Backbone as XML, in Angstrom:
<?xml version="1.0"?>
<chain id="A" units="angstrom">
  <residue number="1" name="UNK">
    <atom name="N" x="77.718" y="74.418" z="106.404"/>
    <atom name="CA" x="77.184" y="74.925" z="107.640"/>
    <atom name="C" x="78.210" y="75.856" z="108.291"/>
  </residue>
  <residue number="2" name="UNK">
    <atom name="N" x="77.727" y="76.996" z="108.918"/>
    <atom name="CA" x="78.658" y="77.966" z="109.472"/>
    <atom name="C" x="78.817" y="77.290" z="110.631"/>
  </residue>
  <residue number="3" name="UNK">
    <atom name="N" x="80.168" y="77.774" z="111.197"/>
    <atom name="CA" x="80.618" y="77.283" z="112.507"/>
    <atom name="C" x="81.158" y="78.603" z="113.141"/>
  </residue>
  <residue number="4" name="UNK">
    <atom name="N" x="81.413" y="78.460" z="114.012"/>
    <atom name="CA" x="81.662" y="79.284" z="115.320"/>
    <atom name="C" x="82.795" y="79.492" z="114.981"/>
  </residue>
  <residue number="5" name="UNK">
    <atom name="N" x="83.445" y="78.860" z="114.352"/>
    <atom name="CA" x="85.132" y="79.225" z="114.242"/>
    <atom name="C" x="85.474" y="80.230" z="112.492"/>
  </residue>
  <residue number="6" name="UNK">
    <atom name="N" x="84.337" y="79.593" z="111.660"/>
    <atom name="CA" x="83.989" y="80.527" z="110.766"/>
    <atom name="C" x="83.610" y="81.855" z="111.357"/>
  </residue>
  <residue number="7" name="UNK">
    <atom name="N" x="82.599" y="82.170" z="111.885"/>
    <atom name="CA" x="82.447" y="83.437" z="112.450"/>
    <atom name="C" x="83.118" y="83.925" z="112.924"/>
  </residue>
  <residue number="8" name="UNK">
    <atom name="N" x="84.081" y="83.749" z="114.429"/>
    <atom name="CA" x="85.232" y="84.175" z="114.569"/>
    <atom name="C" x="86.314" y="84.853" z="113.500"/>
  </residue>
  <residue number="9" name="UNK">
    <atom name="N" x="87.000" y="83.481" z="112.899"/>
    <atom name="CA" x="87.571" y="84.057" z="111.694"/>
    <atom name="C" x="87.681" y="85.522" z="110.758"/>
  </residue>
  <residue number="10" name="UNK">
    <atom name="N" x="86.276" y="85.211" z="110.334"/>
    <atom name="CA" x="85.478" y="86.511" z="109.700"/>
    <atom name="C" x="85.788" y="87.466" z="110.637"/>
  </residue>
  <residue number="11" name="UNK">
    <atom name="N" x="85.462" y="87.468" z="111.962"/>
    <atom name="CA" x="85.412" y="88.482" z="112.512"/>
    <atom name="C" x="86.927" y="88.813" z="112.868"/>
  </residue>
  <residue number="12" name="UNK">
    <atom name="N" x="87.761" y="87.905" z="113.035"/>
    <atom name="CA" x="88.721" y="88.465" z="113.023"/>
    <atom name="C" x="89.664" y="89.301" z="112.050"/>
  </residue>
  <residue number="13" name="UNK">
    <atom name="N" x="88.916" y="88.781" z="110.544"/>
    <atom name="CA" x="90.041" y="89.251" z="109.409"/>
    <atom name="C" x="89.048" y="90.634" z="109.309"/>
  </residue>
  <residue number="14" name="UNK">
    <atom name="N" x="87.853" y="91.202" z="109.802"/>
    <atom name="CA" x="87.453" y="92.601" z="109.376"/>
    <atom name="C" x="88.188" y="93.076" z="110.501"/>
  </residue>
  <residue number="15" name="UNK">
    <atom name="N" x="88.139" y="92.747" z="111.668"/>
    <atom name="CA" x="88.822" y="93.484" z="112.628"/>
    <atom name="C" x="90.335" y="93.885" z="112.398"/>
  </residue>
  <residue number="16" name="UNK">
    <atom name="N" x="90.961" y="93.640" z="112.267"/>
    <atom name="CA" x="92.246" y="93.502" z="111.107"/>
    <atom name="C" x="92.429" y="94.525" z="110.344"/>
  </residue>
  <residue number="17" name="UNK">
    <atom name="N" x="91.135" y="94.437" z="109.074"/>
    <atom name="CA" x="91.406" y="95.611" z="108.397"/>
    <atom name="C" x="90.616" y="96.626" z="108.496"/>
  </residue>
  <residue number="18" name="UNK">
    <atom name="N" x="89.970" y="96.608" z="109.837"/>
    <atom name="CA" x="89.668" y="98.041" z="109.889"/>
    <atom name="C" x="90.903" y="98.961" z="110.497"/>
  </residue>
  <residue number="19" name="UNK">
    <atom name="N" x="91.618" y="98.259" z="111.247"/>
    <atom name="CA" x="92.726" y="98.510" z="112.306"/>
    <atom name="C" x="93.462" y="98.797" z="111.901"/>
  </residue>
  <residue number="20" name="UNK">
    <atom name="N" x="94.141" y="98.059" z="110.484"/>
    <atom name="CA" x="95.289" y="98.457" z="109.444"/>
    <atom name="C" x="94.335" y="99.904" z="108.897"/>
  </residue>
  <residue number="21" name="UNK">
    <atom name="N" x="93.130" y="99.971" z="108.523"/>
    <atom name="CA" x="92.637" y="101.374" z="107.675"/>
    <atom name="C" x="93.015" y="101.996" z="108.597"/>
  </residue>
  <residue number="22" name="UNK">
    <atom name="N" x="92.835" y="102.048" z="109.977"/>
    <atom name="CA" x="92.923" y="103.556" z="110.836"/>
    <atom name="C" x="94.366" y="104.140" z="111.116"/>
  </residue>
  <residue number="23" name="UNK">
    <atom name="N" x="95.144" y="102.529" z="110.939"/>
    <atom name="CA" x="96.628" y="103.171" z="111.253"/>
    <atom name="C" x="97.194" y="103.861" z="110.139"/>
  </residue>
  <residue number="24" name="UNK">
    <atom name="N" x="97.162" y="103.364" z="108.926"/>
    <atom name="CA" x="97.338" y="104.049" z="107.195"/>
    <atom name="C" x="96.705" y="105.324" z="107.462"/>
  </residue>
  <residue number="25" name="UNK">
    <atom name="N" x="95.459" y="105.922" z="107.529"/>
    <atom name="CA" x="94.935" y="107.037" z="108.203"/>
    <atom name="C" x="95.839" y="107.819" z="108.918"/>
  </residue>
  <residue number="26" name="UNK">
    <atom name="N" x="95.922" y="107.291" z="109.946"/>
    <atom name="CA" x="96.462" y="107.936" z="111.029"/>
    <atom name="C" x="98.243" y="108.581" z="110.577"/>
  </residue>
  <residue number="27" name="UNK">
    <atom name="N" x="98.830" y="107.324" z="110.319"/>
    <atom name="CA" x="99.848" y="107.754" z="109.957"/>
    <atom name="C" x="100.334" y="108.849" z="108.750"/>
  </residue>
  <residue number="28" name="UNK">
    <atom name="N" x="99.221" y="109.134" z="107.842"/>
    <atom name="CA" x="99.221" y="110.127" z="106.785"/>
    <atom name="C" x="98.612" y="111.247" z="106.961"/>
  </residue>
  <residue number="29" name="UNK">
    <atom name="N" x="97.918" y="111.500" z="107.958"/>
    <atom name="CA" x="97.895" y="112.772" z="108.471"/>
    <atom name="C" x="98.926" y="113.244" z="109.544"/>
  </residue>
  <residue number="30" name="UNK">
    <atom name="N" x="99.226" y="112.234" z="110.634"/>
    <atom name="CA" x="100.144" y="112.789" z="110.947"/>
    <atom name="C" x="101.566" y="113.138" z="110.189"/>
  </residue>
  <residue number="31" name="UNK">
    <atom name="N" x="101.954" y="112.004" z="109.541"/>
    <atom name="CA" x="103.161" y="113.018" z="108.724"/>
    <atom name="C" x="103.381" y="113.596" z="107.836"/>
  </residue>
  <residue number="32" name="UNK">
    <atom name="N" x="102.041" y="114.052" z="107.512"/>
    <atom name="CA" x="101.852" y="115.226" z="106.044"/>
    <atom name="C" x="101.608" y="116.205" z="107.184"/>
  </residue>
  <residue number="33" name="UNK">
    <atom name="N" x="101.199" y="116.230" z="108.161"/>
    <atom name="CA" x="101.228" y="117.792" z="109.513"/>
    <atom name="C" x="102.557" y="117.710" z="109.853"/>
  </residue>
  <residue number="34" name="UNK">
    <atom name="N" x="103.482" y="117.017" z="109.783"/>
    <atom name="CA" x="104.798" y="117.222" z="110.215"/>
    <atom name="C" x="105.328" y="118.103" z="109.729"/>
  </residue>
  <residue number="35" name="UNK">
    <atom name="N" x="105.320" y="117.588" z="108.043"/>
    <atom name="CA" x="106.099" y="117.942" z="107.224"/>
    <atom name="C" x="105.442" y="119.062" z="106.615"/>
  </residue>
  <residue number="36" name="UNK">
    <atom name="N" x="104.239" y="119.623" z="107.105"/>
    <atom name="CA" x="104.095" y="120.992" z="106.964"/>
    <atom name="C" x="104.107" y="121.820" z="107.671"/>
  </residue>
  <residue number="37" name="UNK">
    <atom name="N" x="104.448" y="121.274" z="109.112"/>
    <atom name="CA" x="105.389" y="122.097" z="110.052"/>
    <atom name="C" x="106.540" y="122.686" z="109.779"/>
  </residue>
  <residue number="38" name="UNK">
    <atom name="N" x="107.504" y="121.528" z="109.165"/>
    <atom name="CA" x="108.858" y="121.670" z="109.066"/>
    <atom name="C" x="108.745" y="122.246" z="108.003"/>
  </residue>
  <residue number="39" name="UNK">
    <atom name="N" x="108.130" y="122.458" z="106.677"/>
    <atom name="CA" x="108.200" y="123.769" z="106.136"/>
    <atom name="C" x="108.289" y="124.833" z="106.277"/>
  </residue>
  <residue number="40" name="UNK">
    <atom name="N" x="107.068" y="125.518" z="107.098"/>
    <atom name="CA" x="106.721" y="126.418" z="107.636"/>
    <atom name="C" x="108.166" y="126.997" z="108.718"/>
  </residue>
  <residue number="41" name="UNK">
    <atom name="N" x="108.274" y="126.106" z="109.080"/>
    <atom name="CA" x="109.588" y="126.455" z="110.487"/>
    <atom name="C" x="110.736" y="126.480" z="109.928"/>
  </residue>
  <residue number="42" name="UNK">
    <atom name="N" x="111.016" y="126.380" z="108.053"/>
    <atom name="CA" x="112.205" y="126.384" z="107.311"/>
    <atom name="C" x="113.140" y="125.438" z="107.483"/>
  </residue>
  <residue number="43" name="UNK">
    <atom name="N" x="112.552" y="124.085" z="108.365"/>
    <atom name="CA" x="113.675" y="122.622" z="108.401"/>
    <atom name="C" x="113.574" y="122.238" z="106.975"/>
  </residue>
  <residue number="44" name="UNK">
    <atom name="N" x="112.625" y="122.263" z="106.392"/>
    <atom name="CA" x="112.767" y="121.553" z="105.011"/>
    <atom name="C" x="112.246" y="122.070" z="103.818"/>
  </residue>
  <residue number="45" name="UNK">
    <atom name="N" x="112.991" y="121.500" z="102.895"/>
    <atom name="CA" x="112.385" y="122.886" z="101.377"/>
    <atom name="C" x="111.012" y="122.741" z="100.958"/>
  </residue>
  <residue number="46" name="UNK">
    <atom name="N" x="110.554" y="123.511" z="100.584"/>
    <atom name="CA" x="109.090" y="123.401" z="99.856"/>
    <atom name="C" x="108.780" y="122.617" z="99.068"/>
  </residue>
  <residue number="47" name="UNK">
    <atom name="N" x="110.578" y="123.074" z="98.178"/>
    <atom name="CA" x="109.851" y="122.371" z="96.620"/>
    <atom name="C" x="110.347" y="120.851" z="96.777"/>
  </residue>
  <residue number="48" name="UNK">
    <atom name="N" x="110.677" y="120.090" z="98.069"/>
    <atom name="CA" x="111.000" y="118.651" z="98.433"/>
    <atom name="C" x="109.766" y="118.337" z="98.825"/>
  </residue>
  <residue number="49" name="UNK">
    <atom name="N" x="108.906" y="118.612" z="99.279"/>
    <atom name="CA" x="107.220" y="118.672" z="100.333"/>
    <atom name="C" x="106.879" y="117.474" z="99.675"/>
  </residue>
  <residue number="50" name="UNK">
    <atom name="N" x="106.181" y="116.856" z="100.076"/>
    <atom name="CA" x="105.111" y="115.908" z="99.515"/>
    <atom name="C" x="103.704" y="116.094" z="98.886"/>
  </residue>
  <residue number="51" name="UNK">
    <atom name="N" x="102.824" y="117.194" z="99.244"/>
    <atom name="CA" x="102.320" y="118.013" z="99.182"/>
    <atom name="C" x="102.706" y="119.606" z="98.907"/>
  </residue>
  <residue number="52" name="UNK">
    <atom name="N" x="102.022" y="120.243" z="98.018"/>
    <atom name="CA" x="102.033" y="121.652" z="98.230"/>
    <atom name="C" x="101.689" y="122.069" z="99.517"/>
  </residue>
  <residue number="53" name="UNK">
    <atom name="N" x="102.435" y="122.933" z="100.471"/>
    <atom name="CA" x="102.170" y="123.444" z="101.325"/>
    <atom name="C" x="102.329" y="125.159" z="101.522"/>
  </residue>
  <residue number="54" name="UNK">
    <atom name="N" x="101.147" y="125.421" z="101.786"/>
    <atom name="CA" x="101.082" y="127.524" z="101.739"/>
    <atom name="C" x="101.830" y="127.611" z="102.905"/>
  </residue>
  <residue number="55" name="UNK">
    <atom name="N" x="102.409" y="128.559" z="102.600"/>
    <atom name="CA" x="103.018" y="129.235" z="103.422"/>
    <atom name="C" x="102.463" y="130.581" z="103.940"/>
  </residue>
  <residue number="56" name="UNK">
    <atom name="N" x="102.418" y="130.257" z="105.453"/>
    <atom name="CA" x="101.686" y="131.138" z="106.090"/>
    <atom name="C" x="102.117" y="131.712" z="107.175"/>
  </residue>
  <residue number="57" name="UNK">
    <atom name="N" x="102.399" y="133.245" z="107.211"/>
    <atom name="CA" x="102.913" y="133.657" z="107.819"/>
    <atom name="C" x="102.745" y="134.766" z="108.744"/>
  </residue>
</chain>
């Protein structure tokens, strides 16, 4: 029989990983835009990038 504390539960472990997906997200766009800033602005080498990044000028 489901219980209230089962449901909870559940609901707590999706809540969880949706929260961990958005921060993994979040955090890989923001520092793949960093670091194709700092290309672009010549702080850091190209051929170190994590990505290919064009250079645009």
């Amino acid at each position: 029989m489901t219980t209230m504390r089962d449901i909870a539960e559940f609901a707590g472990a999706v809540a969880v990983m949706a929260l961990m997906g958005w921060l993994a997200a979040w955090a890989v766009v923001h520092c793949l835009d960093k670091e194709a800033a700092q290309v672009r602005e010549g702080l850091k080498d190209a051929r170190t990038a994590v990505l290919p990044v064009p250079l645009t000028k």
